[in-house]
Amino acid sequence: MIKEILVTNAFEKEIQPDGSKVDIIDSYVGCQLQCPYCFQMNDINWSKDIIVRKNIADILKDQLKKKGSGDVYIGSLSDPYMPLEDEYHLTRKCIHVLSSSDMNVYITTKSDNELILRDLDLLKSFKNPVTILLGLSNLNQADRGADNANIKVANELKKEGIDVWAFITPILPYVMNIDEMINALDTNIPIYLDKLRVMTKGNQDKKIYNWINKKYPQYAKEYEKILYETDESYYKKIIEKYRMDDRITFMFDLWER
């Protein structure tokens, strides 16, 4: 169910792995993408309702007057370009407000609808260059290799002069053709890779396995090993192949174990 609310604060704080805190902006709470590997899947009530913060852009405009500079991330509790954005335009309104500010803006999305290209005019107008953190692990695109729609979006954004970081996080073993994906990206786009991280005390592991078993049953046994036996042999091979590639950053350090 979609629920519209009014808010009094546009900024929230998110704790990073190193313990630091960063400002985040979420025009929506809850996500329509429903990726089974998302940590939020451990909450059985996650995304039963999608919250729409209707007035967030107006509140943001007021609060920016006192905010000054710093980093801000758009997209933590939702994907800012999920289908609902095409109706409400709240992400566009927020980045319009931010475009003339002194903030360093990072936008995180893995939606495969190319909606972010709608906002090219704003993305190119930022006082401080905006950075797009573009995920390539959208389930609709996972097995498409070089034809992954978000690879095309990443390359188009880069062509237009927008800073783009590509994220294959997580790598979905056997489903994805990592070599094709990496080779299809503009060579000036940095790439971040991470393994499938699973919490077995909630629903996340079950949702991943059920998705694999339904769509890729031929890999079900391999995923049992990955999910429940911590089999990381697939990832070790990827690290061995790409660890000397300067544009690739591994978000896991298996080779040091």
PDB file of C-alpha atoms in Angstrom:
ATOM      1  CA  MET A   1       0.000   0.000   0.000  1.00  0.00           C
ATOM      2  CA  ILE A   2       1.196   3.514  -0.804  1.00  0.00           C
ATOM      3  CA  LYS A   3       0.994   5.927   2.141  1.00  0.00           C
ATOM      4  CA  GLU A   4       1.602   9.644   1.745  1.00  0.00           C
ATOM      5  CA  ILE A   5       2.958  11.558   4.735  1.00  0.00           C
ATOM      6  CA  LEU A   6       4.377  14.978   5.595  1.00  0.00           C
ATOM      7  CA  VAL A   7       7.792  15.245   7.241  1.00  0.00           C
ATOM      8  CA  THR A   8       9.563  17.859   9.337  1.00  0.00           C
ATOM      9  CA  ASN A   9      13.116  16.744   8.543  1.00  0.00           C
ATOM     10  CA  ALA A  10      14.684  15.902   5.177  1.00  0.00           C
ATOM     11  CA  PHE A  11      17.986  14.554   6.511  1.00  0.00           C
ATOM     12  CA  GLU A  12      18.690  11.377   8.430  1.00  0.00           C
ATOM     13  CA  LYS A  13      21.950   9.850   9.609  1.00  0.00           C
ATOM     14  CA  GLU A  14      23.309   6.491   8.492  1.00  0.00           C
ATOM     15  CA  ILE A  15      26.163   4.683  10.204  1.00  0.00           C
ATOM     16  CA  GLN A  16      28.907   3.506   7.853  1.00  0.00           C
ATOM     17  CA  PRO A  17      30.987   0.315   8.285  1.00  0.00           C
ATOM     18  CA  ASP A  18      33.850   2.385   9.736  1.00  0.00           C
ATOM     19  CA  GLY A  19      31.534   3.833  12.375  1.00  0.00           C
ATOM     20  CA  SER A  20      31.226   7.277  10.811  1.00  0.00           C
ATOM     21  CA  LYS A  21      27.867   8.883  10.081  1.00  0.00           C
ATOM     22  CA  VAL A  22      26.682  10.385   6.810  1.00  0.00           C
ATOM     23  CA  ASP A  23      23.629  12.396   5.841  1.00  0.00           C
ATOM     24  CA  ILE A  24      21.033  10.575   3.771  1.00  0.00           C
ATOM     25  CA  ILE A  25      17.862  11.683   2.019  1.00  0.00           C
ATOM     26  CA  ASP A  26      15.049   9.271   1.239  1.00  0.00           C
ATOM     27  CA  SER A  27      11.989  10.612  -0.534  1.00  0.00           C
ATOM     28  CA  TYR A  28      10.428   7.190  -0.069  1.00  0.00           C
ATOM     29  CA  VAL A  29      10.683   4.527   2.623  1.00  0.00           C
ATOM     30  CA  GLY A  30      10.298   0.986   1.371  1.00  0.00           C
ATOM     31  CA  CYS A  31      11.306  -0.313  -2.014  1.00  0.00           C
ATOM     32  CA  GLN A  32       9.420  -1.661  -4.998  1.00  0.00           C
ATOM     33  CA  LEU A  33      12.438  -3.545  -6.362  1.00  0.00           C
ATOM     34  CA  GLN A  34      12.207  -6.294  -3.713  1.00  0.00           C
ATOM     35  CA  CYS A  35      15.707  -7.690  -4.268  1.00  0.00           C
ATOM     36  CA  PRO A  36      15.863 -10.960  -2.287  1.00  0.00           C
ATOM     37  CA  TYR A  37      19.493 -10.331  -1.288  1.00  0.00           C
ATOM     38  CA  CYS A  38      18.645  -7.027   0.424  1.00  0.00           C
ATOM     39  CA  PHE A  39      19.345  -7.054   4.180  1.00  0.00           C
ATOM     40  CA  GLN A  40      15.957  -5.420   4.725  1.00  0.00           C
ATOM     41  CA  MET A  41      14.371  -8.746   3.774  1.00  0.00           C
ATOM     42  CA  ASN A  42      15.081  -9.908   7.313  1.00  0.00           C
ATOM     43  CA  ASP A  43      12.227  -7.632   8.375  1.00  0.00           C
ATOM     44  CA  ILE A  44       9.005  -9.492   7.551  1.00  0.00           C
ATOM     45  CA  ASN A  45       7.133  -6.188   7.345  1.00  0.00           C
ATOM     46  CA  TRP A  46       9.611  -4.552   4.968  1.00  0.00           C
ATOM     47  CA  SER A  47       7.900  -2.766   2.088  1.00  0.00           C
ATOM     48  CA  LYS A  48       4.398  -3.914   2.977  1.00  0.00           C
ATOM     49  CA  ASP A  49       3.772  -0.191   2.841  1.00  0.00           C
ATOM     50  CA  ILE A  50       5.708   2.298   0.714  1.00  0.00           C
ATOM     51  CA  ILE A  51       5.925   5.658   2.463  1.00  0.00           C
ATOM     52  CA  VAL A  52       5.906   8.743   0.245  1.00  0.00           C
ATOM     53  CA  ARG A  53       7.330  11.856   1.909  1.00  0.00           C
ATOM     54  CA  LYS A  54       5.340  14.335  -0.133  1.00  0.00           C
ATOM     55  CA  ASN A  55       6.816  17.579   1.190  1.00  0.00           C
ATOM     56  CA  ILE A  56      10.445  16.482   1.507  1.00  0.00           C
ATOM     57  CA  ALA A  57      11.749  18.821  -1.207  1.00  0.00           C
ATOM     58  CA  ASP A  58      10.219  21.873   0.494  1.00  0.00           C
ATOM     59  CA  ILE A  59      11.690  20.859   3.856  1.00  0.00           C
ATOM     60  CA  LEU A  60      15.043  20.200   2.209  1.00  0.00           C
ATOM     61  CA  LYS A  61      15.070  23.686   0.706  1.00  0.00           C
ATOM     62  CA  ASP A  62      14.551  25.248   4.134  1.00  0.00           C
ATOM     63  CA  GLN A  63      17.130  23.080   5.897  1.00  0.00           C
ATOM     64  CA  LEU A  64      19.830  23.598   3.280  1.00  0.00           C
ATOM     65  CA  LYS A  65      20.013  27.256   4.272  1.00  0.00           C
ATOM     66  CA  LYS A  66      21.622  26.150   7.543  1.00  0.00           C
ATOM     67  CA  LYS A  67      23.384  23.019   6.299  1.00  0.00           C
ATOM     68  CA  GLY A  68      26.385  24.419   4.465  1.00  0.00           C
ATOM     69  CA  SER A  69      28.694  21.864   2.850  1.00  0.00           C
ATOM     70  CA  GLY A  70      29.290  18.139   3.315  1.00  0.00           C
ATOM     71  CA  ASP A  71      28.366  14.810   1.768  1.00  0.00           C
ATOM     72  CA  VAL A  72      24.810  13.589   1.305  1.00  0.00           C
ATOM     73  CA  TYR A  73      23.569  10.298  -0.105  1.00  0.00           C
ATOM     74  CA  ILE A  74      20.220   9.929  -1.852  1.00  0.00           C
ATOM     75  CA  GLY A  75      18.826   6.411  -1.641  1.00  0.00           C
ATOM     76  CA  SER A  76      19.209   4.306   1.508  1.00  0.00           C
ATOM     77  CA  LEU A  77      15.770   3.109   2.603  1.00  0.00           C
ATOM     78  CA  SER A  78      14.498   3.019  -0.968  1.00  0.00           C
ATOM     79  CA  ASP A  79      15.663   3.239  -4.548  1.00  0.00           C
ATOM     80  CA  PRO A  80      15.193   6.893  -5.564  1.00  0.00           C
ATOM     81  CA  TYR A  81      14.347   5.903  -9.142  1.00  0.00           C
ATOM     82  CA  MET A  82      11.990   3.013  -8.485  1.00  0.00           C
ATOM     83  CA  PRO A  83       8.767   3.103 -10.574  1.00  0.00           C
ATOM     84  CA  LEU A  84       6.950   5.280  -8.027  1.00  0.00           C
ATOM     85  CA  GLU A  85       9.314   8.159  -8.817  1.00  0.00           C
ATOM     86  CA  ASP A  86       7.802   8.398 -12.292  1.00  0.00           C
ATOM     87  CA  GLU A  87       4.551   9.413 -10.599  1.00  0.00           C
ATOM     88  CA  TYR A  88       5.732  11.624  -7.723  1.00  0.00           C
ATOM     89  CA  HIS A  89       8.969  13.184  -9.069  1.00  0.00           C
ATOM     90  CA  LEU A  90      10.254  13.643  -5.507  1.00  0.00           C
ATOM     91  CA  THR A  91      13.807  12.600  -6.345  1.00  0.00           C
ATOM     92  CA  ARG A  92      13.879  15.106  -9.183  1.00  0.00           C
ATOM     93  CA  LYS A  93      12.560  17.834  -6.887  1.00  0.00           C
ATOM     94  CA  CYS A  94      15.195  17.062  -4.261  1.00  0.00           C
ATOM     95  CA  ILE A  95      18.117  17.034  -6.676  1.00  0.00           C
ATOM     96  CA  HIS A  96      16.848  20.296  -8.153  1.00  0.00           C
ATOM     97  CA  VAL A  97      17.098  21.822  -4.677  1.00  0.00           C
ATOM     98  CA  LEU A  98      20.535  20.286  -4.091  1.00  0.00           C
ATOM     99  CA  SER A  99      21.974  21.258  -7.470  1.00  0.00           C
ATOM    100  CA  SER A 100      22.760  24.817  -6.390  1.00  0.00           C
ATOM    101  CA  SER A 101      23.993  23.892  -2.907  1.00  0.00           C
ATOM    102  CA  ASP A 102      27.530  23.350  -1.599  1.00  0.00           C
ATOM    103  CA  MET A 103      26.779  19.698  -0.800  1.00  0.00           C
ATOM    104  CA  ASN A 104      28.604  16.798  -2.428  1.00  0.00           C
ATOM    105  CA  VAL A 105      25.727  14.647  -3.667  1.00  0.00           C
ATOM    106  CA  TYR A 106      25.839  10.885  -4.242  1.00  0.00           C
ATOM    107  CA  ILE A 107      22.817   9.147  -5.771  1.00  0.00           C
ATOM    108  CA  THR A 108      22.445   5.384  -5.325  1.00  0.00           C
ATOM    109  CA  THR A 109      20.158   3.430  -7.660  1.00  0.00           C
ATOM    110  CA  LYS A 110      19.850   0.081  -9.393  1.00  0.00           C
ATOM    111  CA  SER A 111      16.461   0.635 -11.032  1.00  0.00           C
ATOM    112  CA  ASP A 112      16.566  -0.538 -14.636  1.00  0.00           C
ATOM    113  CA  ASN A 113      13.935   1.832 -16.025  1.00  0.00           C
ATOM    114  CA  GLU A 114      16.433   4.460 -17.276  1.00  0.00           C
ATOM    115  CA  LEU A 115      14.449   7.054 -15.318  1.00  0.00           C
ATOM    116  CA  ILE A 116      17.638   8.688 -14.101  1.00  0.00           C
ATOM    117  CA  LEU A 117      18.299   9.853 -17.662  1.00  0.00           C
ATOM    118  CA  ARG A 118      15.173  11.996 -17.358  1.00  0.00           C
ATOM    119  CA  ASP A 119      17.144  14.127 -14.917  1.00  0.00           C
ATOM    120  CA  LEU A 120      20.256  14.645 -17.027  1.00  0.00           C
ATOM    121  CA  ASP A 121      19.538  18.363 -17.251  1.00  0.00           C
ATOM    122  CA  LEU A 122      19.699  18.675 -13.469  1.00  0.00           C
ATOM    123  CA  LEU A 123      22.606  16.276 -13.002  1.00  0.00           C
ATOM    124  CA  LYS A 124      24.686  18.386 -15.387  1.00  0.00           C
ATOM    125  CA  SER A 125      23.777  21.618 -13.595  1.00  0.00           C
ATOM    126  CA  PHE A 126      25.195  20.816 -10.146  1.00  0.00           C
ATOM    127  CA  LYS A 127      27.419  23.412  -8.520  1.00  0.00           C
ATOM    128  CA  ASN A 128      29.552  20.547  -7.196  1.00  0.00           C
ATOM    129  CA  PRO A 129      29.709  17.525  -9.535  1.00  0.00           C
ATOM    130  CA  VAL A 130      27.179  14.853  -8.592  1.00  0.00           C
ATOM    131  CA  THR A 131      28.244  11.198  -8.419  1.00  0.00           C
ATOM    132  CA  ILE A 132      25.958   8.335  -9.464  1.00  0.00           C
ATOM    133  CA  LEU A 133      26.452   5.015  -7.676  1.00  0.00           C
ATOM    134  CA  LEU A 134      24.820   2.739 -10.236  1.00  0.00           C
ATOM    135  CA  GLY A 135      24.049  -0.855  -9.282  1.00  0.00           C
ATOM    136  CA  LEU A 136      24.196  -3.542 -11.959  1.00  0.00           C
ATOM    137  CA  SER A 137      22.652  -6.304  -9.822  1.00  0.00           C
ATOM    138  CA  ASN A 138      19.022  -5.543 -10.655  1.00  0.00           C
ATOM    139  CA  LEU A 139      17.342  -8.945 -10.885  1.00  0.00           C
ATOM    140  CA  ASN A 140      15.698  -8.138 -14.204  1.00  0.00           C
ATOM    141  CA  GLN A 141      19.154  -7.628 -15.690  1.00  0.00           C
ATOM    142  CA  ALA A 142      21.275 -10.104 -13.729  1.00  0.00           C
ATOM    143  CA  ASP A 143      21.734 -12.674 -16.495  1.00  0.00           C
ATOM    144  CA  ARG A 144      21.997 -10.270 -19.431  1.00  0.00           C
ATOM    145  CA  GLY A 145      25.758  -9.783 -19.362  1.00  0.00           C
ATOM    146  CA  ALA A 146      26.848  -6.957 -21.652  1.00  0.00           C
ATOM    147  CA  ASP A 147      23.200  -6.196 -22.465  1.00  0.00           C
ATOM    148  CA  ASN A 148      22.470  -5.181 -18.864  1.00  0.00           C
ATOM    149  CA  ALA A 149      20.323  -2.037 -19.169  1.00  0.00           C
ATOM    150  CA  ASN A 150      22.185  -0.274 -16.375  1.00  0.00           C
ATOM    151  CA  ILE A 151      25.499  -0.721 -18.167  1.00  0.00           C
ATOM    152  CA  LYS A 152      24.021   1.255 -21.038  1.00  0.00           C
ATOM    153  CA  VAL A 153      22.799   3.897 -18.575  1.00  0.00           C
ATOM    154  CA  ALA A 154      26.220   4.074 -16.906  1.00  0.00           C
ATOM    155  CA  ASN A 155      27.950   4.582 -20.239  1.00  0.00           C
ATOM    156  CA  GLU A 156      25.421   7.222 -21.297  1.00  0.00           C
ATOM    157  CA  LEU A 157      25.867   9.156 -18.053  1.00  0.00           C
ATOM    158  CA  LYS A 158      29.638   9.007 -18.426  1.00  0.00           C
ATOM    159  CA  LYS A 159      29.358  10.203 -22.019  1.00  0.00           C
ATOM    160  CA  GLU A 160      27.364  13.198 -20.754  1.00  0.00           C
ATOM    161  CA  GLY A 161      30.121  14.088 -18.301  1.00  0.00           C
ATOM    162  CA  ILE A 162      28.509  12.701 -15.134  1.00  0.00           C
ATOM    163  CA  ASP A 163      30.717  10.908 -12.603  1.00  0.00           C
ATOM    164  CA  VAL A 164      29.587   7.274 -12.368  1.00  0.00           C
ATOM    165  CA  TRP A 165      30.696   4.414 -10.133  1.00  0.00           C
ATOM    166  CA  ALA A 166      29.450   0.967 -11.157  1.00  0.00           C
ATOM    167  CA  PHE A 167      28.530  -1.527  -8.450  1.00  0.00           C
ATOM    168  CA  ILE A 168      28.171  -5.257  -9.001  1.00  0.00           C
ATOM    169  CA  THR A 169      27.083  -5.785  -5.439  1.00  0.00           C
ATOM    170  CA  PRO A 170      26.378  -8.488  -4.910  1.00  0.00           C
ATOM    171  CA  ILE A 171      27.907 -10.695  -7.541  1.00  0.00           C
ATOM    172  CA  LEU A 172      25.387 -13.470  -8.159  1.00  0.00           C
ATOM    173  CA  PRO A 173      27.548 -16.521  -8.945  1.00  0.00           C
ATOM    174  CA  TYR A 174      26.823 -18.433 -12.149  1.00  0.00           C
ATOM    175  CA  VAL A 175      23.857 -16.162 -12.948  1.00  0.00           C
ATOM    176  CA  MET A 176      26.003 -13.187 -13.923  1.00  0.00           C
ATOM    177  CA  ASN A 177      28.634 -13.018 -16.644  1.00  0.00           C
ATOM    178  CA  ILE A 178      31.050 -10.774 -14.785  1.00  0.00           C
ATOM    179  CA  ASP A 179      33.602 -10.675 -17.596  1.00  0.00           C
ATOM    180  CA  GLU A 180      31.045  -9.402 -20.099  1.00  0.00           C
ATOM    181  CA  MET A 181      29.717  -6.822 -17.663  1.00  0.00           C
ATOM    182  CA  ILE A 182      33.128  -5.406 -16.834  1.00  0.00           C
ATOM    183  CA  ASN A 183      34.228  -5.314 -20.467  1.00  0.00           C
ATOM    184  CA  ALA A 184      31.022  -3.543 -21.546  1.00  0.00           C
ATOM    185  CA  LEU A 185      31.528  -0.616 -19.163  1.00  0.00           C
ATOM    186  CA  ASP A 186      33.300   2.555 -20.216  1.00  0.00           C
ATOM    187  CA  THR A 187      36.946   2.059 -19.234  1.00  0.00           C
ATOM    188  CA  ASN A 188      36.885   5.288 -17.205  1.00  0.00           C
ATOM    189  CA  ILE A 189      34.124   4.059 -14.892  1.00  0.00           C
ATOM    190  CA  PRO A 190      35.416   2.636 -11.588  1.00  0.00           C
ATOM    191  CA  ILE A 191      33.907  -0.716 -10.636  1.00  0.00           C
ATOM    192  CA  TYR A 192      33.104  -2.063  -7.176  1.00  0.00           C
ATOM    193  CA  LEU A 193      32.598  -5.777  -6.577  1.00  0.00           C
ATOM    194  CA  ASP A 194      31.198  -7.554  -3.544  1.00  0.00           C
ATOM    195  CA  LYS A 195      30.137 -11.043  -2.646  1.00  0.00           C
ATOM    196  CA  LEU A 196      26.664 -12.153  -1.667  1.00  0.00           C
ATOM    197  CA  ARG A 197      26.362 -11.331   2.030  1.00  0.00           C
ATOM    198  CA  VAL A 198      23.708 -13.298   3.870  1.00  0.00           C
ATOM    199  CA  MET A 199      22.147 -13.243   7.310  1.00  0.00           C
ATOM    200  CA  THR A 200      20.803 -16.723   8.045  1.00  0.00           C
ATOM    201  CA  LYS A 201      18.867 -15.665  11.148  1.00  0.00           C
ATOM    202  CA  GLY A 202      16.117 -13.915   9.199  1.00  0.00           C
ATOM    203  CA  ASN A 203      14.349 -14.327   5.864  1.00  0.00           C
ATOM    204  CA  GLN A 204      17.106 -13.133   3.555  1.00  0.00           C
ATOM    205  CA  ASP A 205      18.749 -16.523   2.952  1.00  0.00           C
ATOM    206  CA  LYS A 206      15.413 -18.204   2.268  1.00  0.00           C
ATOM    207  CA  LYS A 207      14.337 -15.500  -0.173  1.00  0.00           C
ATOM    208  CA  ILE A 208      17.601 -15.770  -2.093  1.00  0.00           C
ATOM    209  CA  TYR A 209      17.441 -19.550  -2.260  1.00  0.00           C
ATOM    210  CA  ASN A 210      13.777 -19.586  -3.282  1.00  0.00           C
ATOM    211  CA  TRP A 211      14.468 -17.081  -6.046  1.00  0.00           C
ATOM    212  CA  ILE A 212      17.393 -19.116  -7.354  1.00  0.00           C
ATOM    213  CA  ASN A 213      15.496 -22.397  -7.098  1.00  0.00           C
ATOM    214  CA  LYS A 214      12.574 -20.940  -9.042  1.00  0.00           C
ATOM    215  CA  LYS A 215      14.439 -19.067 -11.773  1.00  0.00           C
ATOM    216  CA  TYR A 216      17.773 -20.894 -11.956  1.00  0.00           C
ATOM    217  CA  PRO A 217      17.175 -24.370 -10.491  1.00  0.00           C
ATOM    218  CA  GLN A 218      20.335 -25.638 -12.172  1.00  0.00           C
ATOM    219  CA  TYR A 219      22.337 -23.559  -9.679  1.00  0.00           C
ATOM    220  CA  ALA A 220      20.353 -24.461  -6.548  1.00  0.00           C
ATOM    221  CA  LYS A 221      22.947 -26.878  -5.167  1.00  0.00           C
ATOM    222  CA  GLU A 222      25.744 -24.377  -5.688  1.00  0.00           C
ATOM    223  CA  TYR A 223      23.786 -21.744  -3.803  1.00  0.00           C
ATOM    224  CA  GLU A 224      23.198 -24.128  -0.918  1.00  0.00           C
ATOM    225  CA  LYS A 225      26.978 -24.258  -0.544  1.00  0.00           C
ATOM    226  CA  ILE A 226      27.322 -20.487  -0.848  1.00  0.00           C
ATOM    227  CA  LEU A 227      24.502 -19.686   1.564  1.00  0.00           C
ATOM    228  CA  TYR A 228      24.986 -22.357   4.206  1.00  0.00           C
ATOM    229  CA  GLU A 229      28.539 -23.665   3.833  1.00  0.00           C
ATOM    230  CA  THR A 230      30.253 -20.314   3.166  1.00  0.00           C
ATOM    231  CA  ASP A 231      31.721 -21.631  -0.073  1.00  0.00           C
ATOM    232  CA  GLU A 232      33.687 -18.689  -1.498  1.00  0.00           C
ATOM    233  CA  SER A 233      35.595 -20.502  -4.234  1.00  0.00           C
ATOM    234  CA  TYR A 234      33.702 -18.623  -6.976  1.00  0.00           C
ATOM    235  CA  TYR A 235      34.678 -15.249  -5.520  1.00  0.00           C
ATOM    236  CA  LYS A 236      38.301 -16.254  -5.049  1.00  0.00           C
ATOM    237  CA  LYS A 237      38.559 -16.930  -8.771  1.00  0.00           C
ATOM    238  CA  ILE A 238      37.195 -13.462  -9.551  1.00  0.00           C
ATOM    239  CA  ILE A 239      39.652 -11.847  -7.161  1.00  0.00           C
ATOM    240  CA  GLU A 240      42.528 -13.754  -8.694  1.00  0.00           C
ATOM    241  CA  LYS A 241      41.512 -12.626 -12.167  1.00  0.00           C
ATOM    242  CA  TYR A 242      40.901  -8.933 -11.474  1.00  0.00           C
ATOM    243  CA  ARG A 243      42.975  -7.984  -8.438  1.00  0.00           C
ATOM    244  CA  MET A 244      45.582  -6.243 -10.625  1.00  0.00           C
ATOM    245  CA  ASP A 245      42.956  -4.172 -12.440  1.00  0.00           C
ATOM    246  CA  ASP A 246      43.335  -0.612 -11.141  1.00  0.00           C
ATOM    247  CA  ARG A 247      39.742   0.417 -11.758  1.00  0.00           C
ATOM    248  CA  ILE A 248      38.271  -2.463  -9.740  1.00  0.00           C
ATOM    249  CA  THR A 249      37.782  -2.230  -5.978  1.00  0.00           C
ATOM    250  CA  PHE A 250      36.921  -5.361  -4.042  1.00  0.00           C
ATOM    251  CA  MET A 251      34.600  -4.799  -1.125  1.00  0.00           C
ATOM    252  CA  PHE A 252      35.716  -8.121   0.331  1.00  0.00           C
ATOM    253  CA  ASP A 253      39.252  -9.294   1.094  1.00  0.00           C
ATOM    254  CA  LEU A 254      39.213 -13.045   0.625  1.00  0.00           C
ATOM    255  CA  TRP A 255      42.817 -13.156  -0.571  1.00  0.00           C
ATOM    256  CA  GLU A 256      43.995 -11.932   2.853  1.00  0.00           C
ATOM    257  CA  ARG A 257      42.305 -14.709   4.794  1.00  0.00           C
TER     258      ARG A 257
END
